[in-house]
Amino acid sequence: VPCLVPVRVLLPAGYTPGAAYPLVIGLHGYGGNAADFLGLYGRIESPGFVFAVPEAPYSISAGGDDAFSWSTWSGADTMSYAGSIELSSLLVRNTALEMQAAFAPSSTWLLGFSQGAALAFLAGFENADIVDGAIGFGGYVEDPGPFLSAPPSSRDLRVFVAHGTSDRIVEPDEGRRAFALFDSLGCDAVMAEFEGGHGIDVATLAEAIGWIQEQVLEMYGG
């Protein structure tokens, strides 16, 4: 069932309407929200891309009113989790299509943290026809099944897996397993481990943005 969710958008300094910039869609973690995740833009030196951050559709109780999740679950309905994640993947697709229609970007990338990283990996694979790559910090693959059964064209997705070596919320091995899966499927995948816990390391974030720029040059020559 379609629903309306807010999508917050930031444009790079000196933005020129009609020019083709990369589009990065940010996917916040469990218990986060779009407004907070938008703050990542200020941690990037001279960001040269359009940053669009949708809000997850499921409100949760996490110590405040502005806490959301990309999935829901119920002991009485064992299908609710899988169904809600698929709907969130569709939400990401619709967000990408809306932003592409509005900004005609040169390329489209997903950038997620934790639960948002897991969704970035899944939605990227399921929507590789309109998404060029996915970046995940502190993420994981919940179920390898959808990746293993995806059409061969999905394996063209470029993937950047980042994980803190001291992460105790999502253990580093989860990120390593995700990378190993993408690598085994023949994706153009890289793994970046950094000293730190469950978070987004600024230096590694800069590395990921540089990786996007390199991929854009490789794909389109600029």
One Martini backbone bead per residue (centre of mass of N, CA, C, O) as a GRO file, in nm:
protein
  222
    1VAL     BB    1   0.092   0.039   0.027
    2PRO     BB    2   0.093   0.347  -0.025
    3CYS     BB    3   0.295   0.627   0.100
    4LEU     BB    4   0.371   0.913   0.286
    5VAL     BB    5   0.697   1.067   0.288
    6PRO     BB    6   0.953   1.237   0.387
    7VAL     BB    7   1.188   1.441   0.183
    8ARG     BB    8   1.509   1.548   0.221
    9VAL     BB    9   1.694   1.826   0.060
   10LEU     BB   10   2.028   1.877  -0.064
   11LEU     BB   11   2.238   2.122  -0.210
   12PRO     BB   12   2.496   2.226  -0.362
   13ALA     BB   13   2.712   2.452  -0.395
   14GLY     BB   14   2.626   2.615  -0.683
   15TYR     BB   15   2.378   2.521  -0.798
   16THR     BB   16   2.276   2.400  -1.129
   17PRO     BB   17   2.028   2.402  -1.318
   18GLY     BB   18   2.060   2.108  -1.534
   19ALA     BB   19   2.276   1.980  -1.395
   20ALA     BB   20   2.478   1.686  -1.341
   21TYR     BB   21   2.438   1.513  -1.047
   22PRO     BB   22   2.477   1.327  -0.802
   23LEU     BB   23   2.278   1.086  -0.626
   24VAL     BB   24   2.202   1.069  -0.272
   25ILE     BB   25   2.053   0.821  -0.068
   26GLY     BB   26   1.946   0.836   0.260
   27LEU     BB   27   1.964   0.575   0.529
   28HIS     BB   28   1.864   0.537   0.823
   29GLY     BB   29   1.849   0.412   1.124
   30TYR     BB   30   1.741   0.264   1.387
   31GLY     BB   31   1.575   0.532   1.550
   32GLY     BB   32   1.581   0.735   1.339
   33ASN     BB   33   1.610   1.026   1.112
   34ALA     BB   34   1.618   1.250   0.858
   35ALA     BB   35   1.723   1.507   0.996
   36ASP     BB   36   1.978   1.382   1.120
   37PHE     BB   37   2.102   1.252   0.858
   38LEU     BB   38   2.145   1.524   0.707
   39GLY     BB   39   2.409   1.602   0.876
   40LEU     BB   40   2.624   1.461   0.695
   41TYR     BB   41   2.675   1.688   0.490
   42GLY     BB   42   2.854   1.863   0.702
   43ARG     BB   43   3.094   1.622   0.696
   44ILE     BB   44   3.147   1.719   0.401
   45GLU     BB   45   3.373   1.819   0.173
   46SER     BB   46   3.238   1.957  -0.079
   47PRO     BB   47   2.963   1.863  -0.180
   48GLY     BB   48   2.872   1.721  -0.522
   49PHE     BB   49   2.564   1.648  -0.425
   50VAL     BB   50   2.259   1.512  -0.402
   51PHE     BB   51   2.062   1.502  -0.094
   52ALA     BB   52   1.838   1.234  -0.006
   53VAL     BB   53   1.598   1.194   0.281
   54PRO     BB   54   1.414   0.955   0.393
   55GLU     BB   55   1.155   0.834   0.587
   56ALA     BB   56   1.067   0.606   0.777
   57PRO     BB   57   0.738   0.451   0.822
   58TYR     BB   58   0.807   0.347   1.130
   59SER     BB   59   0.703   0.411   1.434
   60ILE     BB   60   0.886   0.438   1.744
   61SER     BB   61   1.006   0.350   2.068
   62ALA     BB   62   1.316   0.564   2.147
   63GLY     BB   63   1.296   0.824   2.353
   64GLY     BB   64   1.105   0.941   2.118
   65ASP     BB   65   0.917   1.076   1.849
   66ASP     BB   66   1.179   1.065   1.629
   67ALA     BB   67   1.132   0.737   1.551
   68PHE     BB   68   1.250   0.492   1.307
   69SER     BB   69   1.155   0.223   1.074
   70TRP     BB   70   1.189  -0.017   0.799
   71SER     BB   71   1.040  -0.211   1.004
   72THR     BB   72   0.823  -0.479   1.104
   73TRP     BB   73   0.667  -0.670   1.380
   74SER     BB   74   0.508  -0.995   1.476
   75GLY     BB   75   0.407  -1.267   1.661
   76ALA     BB   76   0.127  -1.296   1.485
   77ASP     BB   77   0.319  -1.205   1.218
   78THR     BB   78   0.571  -1.351   1.029
   79MET     BB   79   0.537  -1.157   0.756
   80SER     BB   80   0.589  -0.855   0.832
   81TYR     BB   81   0.888  -0.815   0.788
   82ALA     BB   82   0.924  -0.892   0.489
   83GLY     BB   83   0.704  -0.699   0.384
   84SER     BB   84   0.825  -0.428   0.494
   85ILE     BB   85   1.096  -0.440   0.345
   86GLU     BB   86   0.980  -0.444   0.058
   87LEU     BB   87   0.835  -0.170   0.086
   88SER     BB   88   1.099  -0.011   0.139
   89SER     BB   89   1.227  -0.075  -0.131
   90LEU     BB   90   1.003   0.068  -0.289
   91LEU     BB   91   1.044   0.344  -0.161
   92VAL     BB   92   1.327   0.382  -0.273
   93ARG     BB   93   1.251   0.371  -0.567
   94ASN     BB   94   1.051   0.609  -0.566
   95THR     BB   95   1.256   0.816  -0.473
   96ALA     BB   96   1.447   0.789  -0.711
   97LEU     BB   97   1.243   0.863  -0.933
   98GLU     BB   98   1.169   1.144  -0.825
   99MET     BB   99   1.463   1.260  -0.822
  100GLN     BB  100   1.527   1.208  -1.120
  101ALA     BB  101   1.298   1.391  -1.231
  102ALA     BB  102   1.403   1.656  -1.079
  103PHE     BB  103   1.752   1.624  -1.141
  104ALA     BB  104   1.902   1.454  -1.345
  105PRO     BB  105   2.124   1.256  -1.275
  106SER     BB  106   2.427   1.089  -1.331
  107SER     BB  107   2.365   0.929  -1.057
  108THR     BB  108   2.288   0.652  -0.820
  109TRP     BB  109   2.287   0.640  -0.452
  110LEU     BB  110   2.330   0.448  -0.155
  111LEU     BB  111   2.316   0.558   0.203
  112GLY     BB  112   2.378   0.355   0.489
  113PHE     BB  113   2.276   0.279   0.836
  114SER     BB  114   2.257  -0.019   0.938
  115GLN     BB  115   1.952  -0.073   0.861
  116GLY     BB  116   2.001   0.115   0.614
  117ALA     BB  117   2.223  -0.066   0.494
  118ALA     BB  118   2.057  -0.318   0.448
  119LEU     BB  119   1.865  -0.167   0.254
  120ALA     BB  120   2.070  -0.070   0.048
  121PHE     BB  121   2.151  -0.348  -0.047
  122LEU     BB  122   1.870  -0.451  -0.129
  123ALA     BB  123   1.767  -0.211  -0.305
  124GLY     BB  124   2.000  -0.215  -0.498
  125PHE     BB  125   1.955  -0.501  -0.609
  126GLU     BB  126   1.639  -0.458  -0.682
  127ASN     BB  127   1.743  -0.156  -0.835
  128ALA     BB  128   1.979  -0.171  -1.066
  129ASP     BB  129   1.831  -0.009  -1.301
  130ILE     BB  130   1.857   0.283  -1.103
  131VAL     BB  131   2.114   0.180  -0.944
  132ASP     BB  132   2.469   0.197  -0.900
  133GLY     BB  133   2.497   0.210  -0.570
  134ALA     BB  134   2.624   0.096  -0.237
  135ILE     BB  135   2.637   0.223   0.103
  136GLY     BB  136   2.764   0.068   0.414
  137PHE     BB  137   2.722   0.128   0.763
  138GLY     BB  138   2.694  -0.109   0.990
  139GLY     BB  139   2.604  -0.364   0.835
  140TYR     BB  140   2.384  -0.613   0.666
  141VAL     BB  141   2.259  -0.946   0.594
  142GLU     BB  142   1.970  -1.102   0.661
  143ASP     BB  143   1.918  -1.235   0.356
  144PRO     BB  144   2.063  -1.400   0.082
  145GLY     BB  145   1.837  -1.491  -0.110
  146PRO     BB  146   1.771  -1.233  -0.289
  147PHE     BB  147   2.064  -1.225  -0.405
  148LEU     BB  148   2.083  -1.516  -0.528
  149SER     BB  149   1.798  -1.469  -0.706
  150ALA     BB  150   1.893  -1.256  -0.870
  151PRO     BB  151   1.959  -1.113  -1.141
  152PRO     BB  152   2.251  -1.066  -1.309
  153SER     BB  153   2.222  -0.747  -1.333
  154SER     BB  154   2.253  -0.691  -1.020
  155ARG     BB  155   2.578  -0.740  -1.026
  156ASP     BB  156   2.647  -0.434  -1.118
  157LEU     BB  157   2.664  -0.346  -0.846
  158ARG     BB  158   2.804  -0.114  -0.637
  159VAL     BB  159   3.010  -0.176  -0.334
  160PHE     BB  160   3.030  -0.026   0.004
  161VAL     BB  161   3.194  -0.154   0.293
  162ALA     BB  162   3.148  -0.036   0.631
  163HIS     BB  163   3.345  -0.094   0.946
  164GLY     BB  164   3.377  -0.126   1.278
  165THR     BB  165   3.603  -0.300   1.486
  166SER     BB  166   3.415  -0.205   1.764
  167ASP     BB  167   3.148  -0.325   1.698
  168ARG     BB  168   2.853  -0.418   1.918
  169ILE     BB  169   2.589  -0.413   1.745
  170VAL     BB  170   2.745  -0.475   1.470
  171GLU     BB  171   2.939  -0.699   1.384
  172PRO     BB  172   3.206  -0.713   1.174
  173ASP     BB  173   3.126  -0.992   1.044
  174GLU     BB  174   2.878  -0.884   0.899
  175GLY     BB  175   3.030  -0.712   0.694
  176ARG     BB  176   3.211  -0.939   0.584
  177ARG     BB  177   2.977  -1.115   0.479
  178ALA     BB  178   2.865  -0.913   0.283
  179PHE     BB  179   3.115  -0.882   0.110
  180ALA     BB  180   3.146  -1.182   0.034
  181LEU     BB  181   2.883  -1.199  -0.120
  182PHE     BB  182   2.938  -0.983  -0.336
  183ASP     BB  183   3.200  -1.106  -0.437
  184SER     BB  184   3.078  -1.388  -0.521
  185LEU     BB  185   2.875  -1.237  -0.736
  186GLY     BB  186   3.065  -1.008  -0.890
  187CYS     BB  187   3.090  -0.755  -0.759
  188ASP     BB  188   3.187  -0.422  -0.712
  189ALA     BB  189   3.372  -0.462  -0.418
  190VAL     BB  190   3.430  -0.300  -0.098
  191MET     BB  191   3.641  -0.284   0.204
  192ALA     BB  192   3.602  -0.078   0.509
  193GLU     BB  193   3.799  -0.047   0.790
  194PHE     BB  194   3.758   0.098   1.122
  195GLU     BB  195   3.825   0.276   1.400
  196GLY     BB  196   3.541   0.171   1.578
  197GLY     BB  197   3.210   0.177   1.601
  198HIS     BB  198   2.871   0.252   1.580
  199GLY     BB  199   2.928   0.427   1.283
  200ILE     BB  200   3.041   0.730   1.110
  201ASP     BB  201   3.328   0.778   0.963
  202VAL     BB  202   3.469   1.050   0.826
  203ALA     BB  203   3.704   0.932   0.659
  204THR     BB  204   3.532   0.702   0.529
  205LEU     BB  205   3.325   0.886   0.401
  206ALA     BB  206   3.527   1.026   0.213
  207GLU     BB  207   3.605   0.765   0.070
  208ALA     BB  208   3.322   0.703  -0.042
  209ILE     BB  209   3.292   0.962  -0.209
  210GLY     BB  210   3.543   0.910  -0.381
  211TRP     BB  211   3.436   0.645  -0.498
  212ILE     BB  212   3.204   0.768  -0.652
  213GLN     BB  213   3.374   0.950  -0.836
  214GLU     BB  214   3.527   0.715  -0.967
  215GLN     BB  215   3.277   0.570  -1.083
  216VAL     BB  216   3.176   0.799  -1.262
  217LEU     BB  217   3.427   0.815  -1.440
  218GLU     BB  218   3.414   0.521  -1.537
  219MET     BB  219   3.119   0.530  -1.659
  220TYR     BB  220   3.112   0.861  -1.788
  221GLY     BB  221   3.366   1.065  -1.774
  222GLY     BB  222   3.207   1.281  -1.540
   0.00000   0.00000   0.00000
